[in-house]
Amino acid sequence: MQFDRVSYTLICGLLVLLVGCNRNKPTKEPYFGPTLPLAQLVDQINQRNTRIESLWADGSFSANLIDPQTKKATTGDGDALLLYMPQKNLRLVGRVLGNRIFEVGSNEDRYWMIAYDKTDTMWWGSHRLIDPKGAGILPIRPDLLAEVLGVGAIDVDLLKEPFPVLRFNNDADAYMLTWNVVLSDRWAVQKEIWYDRQTLLPKLVLLFDANGRVVLRAYLTDHQPVDGYDPALKIAAGYDMFFPDTGSTFRVKLADIRRNSRGVPQARSFNFPSDSAGVSKVIQVDE
């Protein structure tokens, strides 16, 4: 059977399209060069992260926060203010046209989320009594958000729980650190962070439940210098978060990132809100 020139050209063109449309092909060439061993990787990440004793940042947010019980959604786009200090201290406030629409917070003892507008509810719990099933009734998990920043120091005792295990992803050119714990009947992974090989900046955070299911996925992008001048001290300015258990999505874009602003944050910046917190319904998730 013979093909004329037109048929041959069409077949060749189709093959080119099929090969060119292979979506599984990496967007860049895989990296197979030298990499750091775990101890050196932890040391270099800590050299940056231990310098971050506090953070103050403002910017914008886009949220679709779904109450898993009522299925009501608190949605909006507006202004965001982030406060952070190590050891679980975090406060994130969202406003629309000057009106507060939500607050997410955590200190060393407790965590909370307040959704105003139609939801009109505050959820709170104790870190000491944390129960993933109870915490799962929140639209988003405040106890997890501090992990997303990826700026905490890593324990240098590599055998202490949760202990880190290192893998390297050649296609993504990234270090993949997973933190693991021993349960009563097995080992389980708690957290996974991907660090770019060249910059050692975090670009993906995955948090898991005891059955290995993702409870929070966060893409970290657009890393910017803290205080605007130190290129060696950067954190992500973009956070794209998804909470599979509730379907909530939460995106934050930071514009101005500093260690502090007029002495804020400080310890009292993370005080637990009053019992009412200006809403009609208060739920203690671990009661």
Short mmCIF file of C-alpha atoms in Angstrom, two decimals:
data_model
loop_
_atom_site.label_atom_id
_atom_site.label_comp_id
_atom_site.label_asym_id
_atom_site.label_seq_id
_atom_site.Cartn_x
_atom_site.Cartn_y
_atom_site.Cartn_z
CA MET A 1 0.00 0.00 0.00
CA GLN A 2 1.41 3.39 -0.99
CA PHE A 3 0.75 6.78 0.58
CA ASP A 4 0.77 9.96 -1.39
CA ARG A 5 2.72 12.96 -0.16
CA VAL A 6 -0.35 14.62 1.39
CA SER A 7 -1.24 11.53 3.47
CA TYR A 8 2.35 11.18 4.62
CA THR A 9 2.44 14.81 5.73
CA LEU A 10 -0.84 14.47 7.64
CA ILE A 11 0.35 11.34 9.46
CA CYS A 12 3.66 12.96 10.43
CA GLY A 13 1.83 16.04 11.65
CA LEU A 14 -0.52 13.92 13.78
CA LEU A 15 2.43 12.11 15.36
CA VAL A 16 4.07 15.40 16.23
CA LEU A 17 0.87 16.61 17.88
CA LEU A 18 0.48 13.41 19.88
CA VAL A 19 4.05 13.53 21.14
CA GLY A 20 3.92 17.24 21.81
CA CYS A 21 0.70 16.93 23.82
CA ASN A 22 2.08 14.38 26.28
CA ARG A 23 1.07 16.06 29.54
CA ASN A 24 3.05 13.58 31.62
CA LYS A 25 6.33 14.85 30.23
CA PRO A 26 8.23 16.99 32.80
CA THR A 27 8.21 20.72 32.09
CA LYS A 28 11.98 20.82 32.52
CA GLU A 29 14.81 18.35 32.34
CA PRO A 30 15.20 16.13 35.44
CA TYR A 31 18.12 16.84 37.75
CA PHE A 32 20.51 13.97 38.53
CA GLY A 33 23.45 15.92 39.98
CA PRO A 34 24.78 16.03 43.56
CA THR A 35 22.42 16.65 46.49
CA LEU A 36 22.78 17.37 50.20
CA PRO A 37 22.51 14.65 52.85
CA LEU A 38 19.76 15.11 55.43
CA ALA A 39 21.90 16.61 58.20
CA GLN A 40 23.36 19.27 55.91
CA LEU A 41 19.98 20.06 54.41
CA VAL A 42 18.45 20.58 57.87
CA ASP A 43 21.39 22.77 58.92
CA GLN A 44 21.10 25.04 55.88
CA ILE A 45 17.31 25.40 56.20
CA ASN A 46 17.70 26.21 59.91
CA GLN A 47 20.30 28.88 59.19
CA ARG A 48 17.50 30.83 57.51
CA ASN A 49 14.48 29.81 59.57
CA THR A 50 16.00 30.44 63.01
CA ARG A 51 16.44 34.08 62.02
CA ILE A 52 12.66 34.48 61.72
CA GLU A 53 11.64 35.25 65.29
CA SER A 54 8.43 37.00 64.26
CA LEU A 55 6.49 38.06 61.16
CA TRP A 56 4.06 40.85 60.35
CA ALA A 57 2.59 40.92 56.85
CA ASP A 58 -0.38 42.39 55.09
CA GLY A 59 -1.86 41.55 51.73
CA SER A 60 -5.02 40.08 50.25
CA PHE A 61 -7.05 36.87 50.46
CA SER A 62 -9.62 34.91 48.49
CA ALA A 63 -11.61 32.41 50.55
CA ASN A 64 -14.39 29.90 50.21
CA LEU A 65 -14.76 28.52 53.74
CA ILE A 66 -17.37 25.77 54.02
CA ASP A 67 -18.94 24.76 57.32
CA PRO A 68 -18.88 20.93 57.10
CA GLN A 69 -22.00 20.62 59.27
CA THR A 70 -24.33 23.25 57.82
CA LYS A 71 -22.64 23.38 54.38
CA LYS A 72 -22.88 27.16 54.57
CA ALA A 73 -20.02 28.94 52.86
CA THR A 74 -18.28 32.10 53.95
CA THR A 75 -16.81 33.54 50.78
CA GLY A 76 -15.06 36.73 49.90
CA ASP A 77 -12.03 38.58 48.68
CA GLY A 78 -10.43 41.25 50.76
CA ASP A 79 -7.51 42.40 52.88
CA ALA A 80 -5.45 40.06 55.04
CA LEU A 81 -3.19 40.65 58.05
CA LEU A 82 -0.81 37.92 59.21
CA LEU A 83 1.01 37.75 62.55
CA TYR A 84 3.39 34.93 63.43
CA MET A 85 5.84 33.88 66.12
CA PRO A 86 7.40 30.42 66.58
CA GLN A 87 5.76 27.68 68.65
CA LYS A 88 2.23 27.72 67.19
CA ASN A 89 1.62 31.47 67.51
CA LEU A 90 -0.35 32.63 64.48
CA ARG A 91 -3.14 35.08 63.76
CA LEU A 92 -4.69 35.71 60.36
CA VAL A 93 -7.49 38.26 59.96
CA GLY A 94 -9.52 38.86 56.80
CA ARG A 95 -11.53 42.00 56.11
CA VAL A 96 -13.86 43.02 53.29
CA LEU A 97 -14.50 46.75 52.86
CA GLY A 98 -13.15 47.29 56.37
CA ASN A 99 -15.46 44.71 57.97
CA ARG A 100 -13.89 41.65 59.57
CA ILE A 101 -15.09 38.47 57.84
CA PHE A 102 -12.94 35.86 59.58
CA GLU A 103 -10.15 35.34 62.09
CA VAL A 104 -7.93 32.28 62.40
CA GLY A 105 -5.63 32.03 65.41
CA SER A 106 -3.42 29.82 67.50
CA ASN A 107 -1.18 30.17 70.53
CA GLU A 108 0.77 27.63 72.55
CA ASP A 109 -2.40 26.45 74.35
CA ARG A 110 -5.39 26.87 72.07
CA TYR A 111 -6.48 27.41 68.48
CA TRP A 112 -9.61 29.05 67.12
CA MET A 113 -11.46 30.17 64.04
CA ILE A 114 -14.16 32.84 63.89
CA ALA A 115 -16.40 33.16 60.84
CA TYR A 116 -18.59 36.24 60.81
CA ASP A 117 -21.22 37.08 58.19
CA LYS A 118 -23.82 34.29 57.68
CA THR A 119 -21.93 31.62 59.63
CA ASP A 120 -21.63 33.77 62.80
CA THR A 121 -19.66 31.06 64.66
CA MET A 122 -16.45 30.60 66.62
CA TRP A 123 -14.77 27.19 66.90
CA TRP A 124 -11.95 26.58 69.32
CA GLY A 125 -9.98 23.77 70.88
CA SER A 126 -6.91 22.87 72.91
CA HIS A 127 -3.67 21.71 71.33
CA ARG A 128 -3.23 19.34 74.25
CA LEU A 129 -6.56 17.65 73.51
CA ILE A 130 -6.37 17.85 69.74
CA ASP A 131 -8.59 15.28 68.06
CA PRO A 132 -8.52 15.32 64.25
CA LYS A 133 -12.15 14.19 64.12
CA GLY A 134 -13.21 17.09 66.33
CA ALA A 135 -10.95 19.60 64.64
CA GLY A 136 -12.30 18.38 61.32
CA ILE A 137 -15.61 20.14 61.93
CA LEU A 138 -13.85 23.47 61.33
CA PRO A 139 -13.96 24.91 57.81
CA ILE A 140 -10.16 25.15 57.99
CA ARG A 141 -7.72 23.84 60.61
CA PRO A 142 -6.06 26.73 62.52
CA ASP A 143 -3.72 24.27 64.24
CA LEU A 144 -2.26 23.43 60.82
CA LEU A 145 -1.79 26.86 59.30
CA ALA A 146 1.46 27.66 61.12
CA GLU A 147 2.96 24.60 59.42
CA VAL A 148 2.12 26.03 56.01
CA LEU A 149 4.47 28.98 56.39
CA GLY A 150 7.42 26.58 56.31
CA VAL A 151 9.53 28.91 58.46
CA GLY A 152 9.85 26.83 61.63
CA ALA A 153 13.22 25.45 62.65
CA ILE A 154 13.71 21.71 62.13
CA ASP A 155 14.78 19.66 65.15
CA VAL A 156 18.40 18.63 64.65
CA ASP A 157 17.78 15.37 66.55
CA LEU A 158 16.95 13.34 63.47
CA LEU A 159 15.79 10.35 65.53
CA LYS A 160 13.29 12.30 67.63
CA GLU A 161 9.59 12.04 66.77
CA PRO A 162 8.30 13.25 64.50
CA PHE A 163 11.50 12.20 62.74
CA PRO A 164 12.34 13.43 59.24
CA VAL A 165 13.06 11.21 56.25
CA LEU A 166 14.60 12.60 53.08
CA ARG A 167 13.81 11.73 49.47
CA PHE A 168 14.82 13.59 46.34
CA ASN A 169 12.47 14.17 43.42
CA ASN A 170 14.56 14.30 40.24
CA ASP A 171 11.73 15.49 37.99
CA ALA A 172 10.71 18.32 40.31
CA ASP A 173 14.35 19.08 41.27
CA ALA A 174 13.24 19.22 44.89
CA TYR A 175 14.06 17.76 48.29
CA MET A 176 11.06 15.99 49.83
CA LEU A 177 11.16 15.89 53.62
CA THR A 178 8.55 13.78 55.39
CA TRP A 179 7.99 13.74 59.15
CA ASN A 180 6.90 10.43 60.67
CA VAL A 181 5.51 9.18 63.97
CA VAL A 182 5.03 5.78 65.55
CA LEU A 183 1.39 4.91 66.27
CA SER A 184 0.18 2.04 68.43
CA ASP A 185 0.07 -0.34 65.49
CA ARG A 186 2.23 1.21 62.75
CA TRP A 187 4.26 4.16 61.54
CA ALA A 188 2.51 7.09 59.89
CA VAL A 189 3.57 10.16 57.97
CA GLN A 190 2.48 13.49 59.46
CA LYS A 191 3.81 16.10 57.10
CA GLU A 192 5.70 16.51 53.83
CA ILE A 193 7.46 19.63 52.60
CA TRP A 194 9.12 20.05 49.22
CA TYR A 195 12.15 22.34 49.14
CA ASP A 196 13.58 23.70 45.92
CA ARG A 197 17.09 22.28 45.48
CA GLN A 198 18.74 25.52 44.41
CA THR A 199 17.14 27.94 46.88
CA LEU A 200 16.06 25.53 49.68
CA LEU A 201 12.80 27.48 49.86
CA PRO A 202 9.58 25.51 50.52
CA LYS A 203 7.20 25.20 47.58
CA LEU A 204 4.71 22.52 48.62
CA VAL A 205 3.33 21.51 52.03
CA LEU A 206 1.19 18.41 52.55
CA LEU A 207 -0.31 17.53 55.94
CA PHE A 208 -1.80 14.07 56.53
CA ASP A 209 -4.15 12.32 58.92
CA ALA A 210 -3.29 8.99 60.57
CA ASN A 211 -4.54 7.09 57.50
CA GLY A 212 -2.32 8.95 55.08
CA ARG A 213 -5.08 11.16 53.69
CA VAL A 214 -4.20 14.74 52.86
CA VAL A 215 -5.95 17.19 55.20
CA LEU A 216 -4.19 20.27 53.84
CA ARG A 217 -2.39 20.91 50.58
CA ALA A 218 -0.60 24.21 50.12
CA TYR A 219 1.42 25.52 47.18
CA LEU A 220 3.94 28.19 48.18
CA THR A 221 5.04 30.68 45.52
CA ASP A 222 6.61 34.10 44.89
CA HIS A 223 9.14 34.10 47.74
CA GLN A 224 10.00 37.63 48.87
CA PRO A 225 12.66 39.12 51.19
CA VAL A 226 11.58 39.81 54.77
CA ASP A 227 11.81 43.55 55.46
CA GLY A 228 12.30 44.03 51.73
CA TYR A 229 16.08 44.06 51.67
CA ASP A 230 17.59 40.75 52.79
CA PRO A 231 17.72 38.37 49.78
CA ALA A 232 19.04 35.59 52.03
CA LEU A 233 15.92 35.76 54.22
CA LYS A 234 12.81 35.03 52.18
CA ILE A 235 9.39 33.52 52.78
CA ALA A 236 6.58 32.75 50.37
CA ALA A 237 4.25 35.60 49.50
CA GLY A 238 1.70 33.35 47.80
CA TYR A 239 -0.23 30.53 49.52
CA ASP A 240 -2.80 28.42 47.67
CA MET A 241 -4.45 26.12 50.22
CA PHE A 242 -7.04 23.38 49.88
CA PHE A 243 -8.73 21.44 52.72
CA PRO A 244 -10.12 18.22 51.18
CA ASP A 245 -12.20 17.24 54.23
CA THR A 246 -14.44 20.30 53.90
CA GLY A 247 -13.76 21.44 50.35
CA SER A 248 -12.65 24.82 51.63
CA THR A 249 -10.14 26.81 49.60
CA PHE A 250 -8.04 29.63 50.90
CA ARG A 251 -5.56 31.80 49.01
CA VAL A 252 -3.37 34.48 50.52
CA LYS A 253 -1.10 36.92 48.74
CA LEU A 254 1.25 38.86 51.01
CA ALA A 255 2.46 42.26 49.84
CA ASP A 256 4.45 43.73 52.72
CA ILE A 257 6.46 41.24 54.79
CA ARG A 258 8.37 42.41 57.87
CA ARG A 259 9.73 41.03 61.12
CA ASN A 260 7.43 43.41 62.96
CA SER A 261 5.51 46.65 62.62
CA ARG A 262 5.68 49.09 65.56
CA GLY A 263 6.44 46.28 67.97
CA VAL A 264 3.74 43.93 66.63
CA PRO A 265 3.54 40.96 66.91
CA GLN A 266 4.27 40.28 70.56
CA ALA A 267 3.04 37.63 72.97
CA ARG A 268 -0.30 39.34 73.65
CA SER A 269 -1.00 39.50 69.90
CA PHE A 270 -2.04 35.86 70.20
CA ASN A 271 -4.32 36.10 73.23
CA PHE A 272 -7.37 33.88 73.04
CA PRO A 273 -10.54 35.88 72.12
CA SER A 274 -13.29 36.48 74.63
CA ASP A 275 -15.87 33.72 74.99
CA SER A 276 -18.42 35.43 72.78
CA ALA A 277 -15.98 36.93 70.25
CA GLY A 278 -18.85 38.95 68.83
CA VAL A 279 -20.69 35.94 67.36
CA SER A 280 -23.86 34.14 68.40
CA LYS A 281 -22.51 30.56 68.34
CA VAL A 282 -19.42 29.18 70.06
CA ILE A 283 -18.31 25.56 69.60
CA GLN A 284 -15.58 23.88 71.63
CA VAL A 285 -14.48 21.12 69.28
CA ASP A 286 -12.83 18.94 71.93
CA GLU A 287 -15.47 19.36 74.65
#
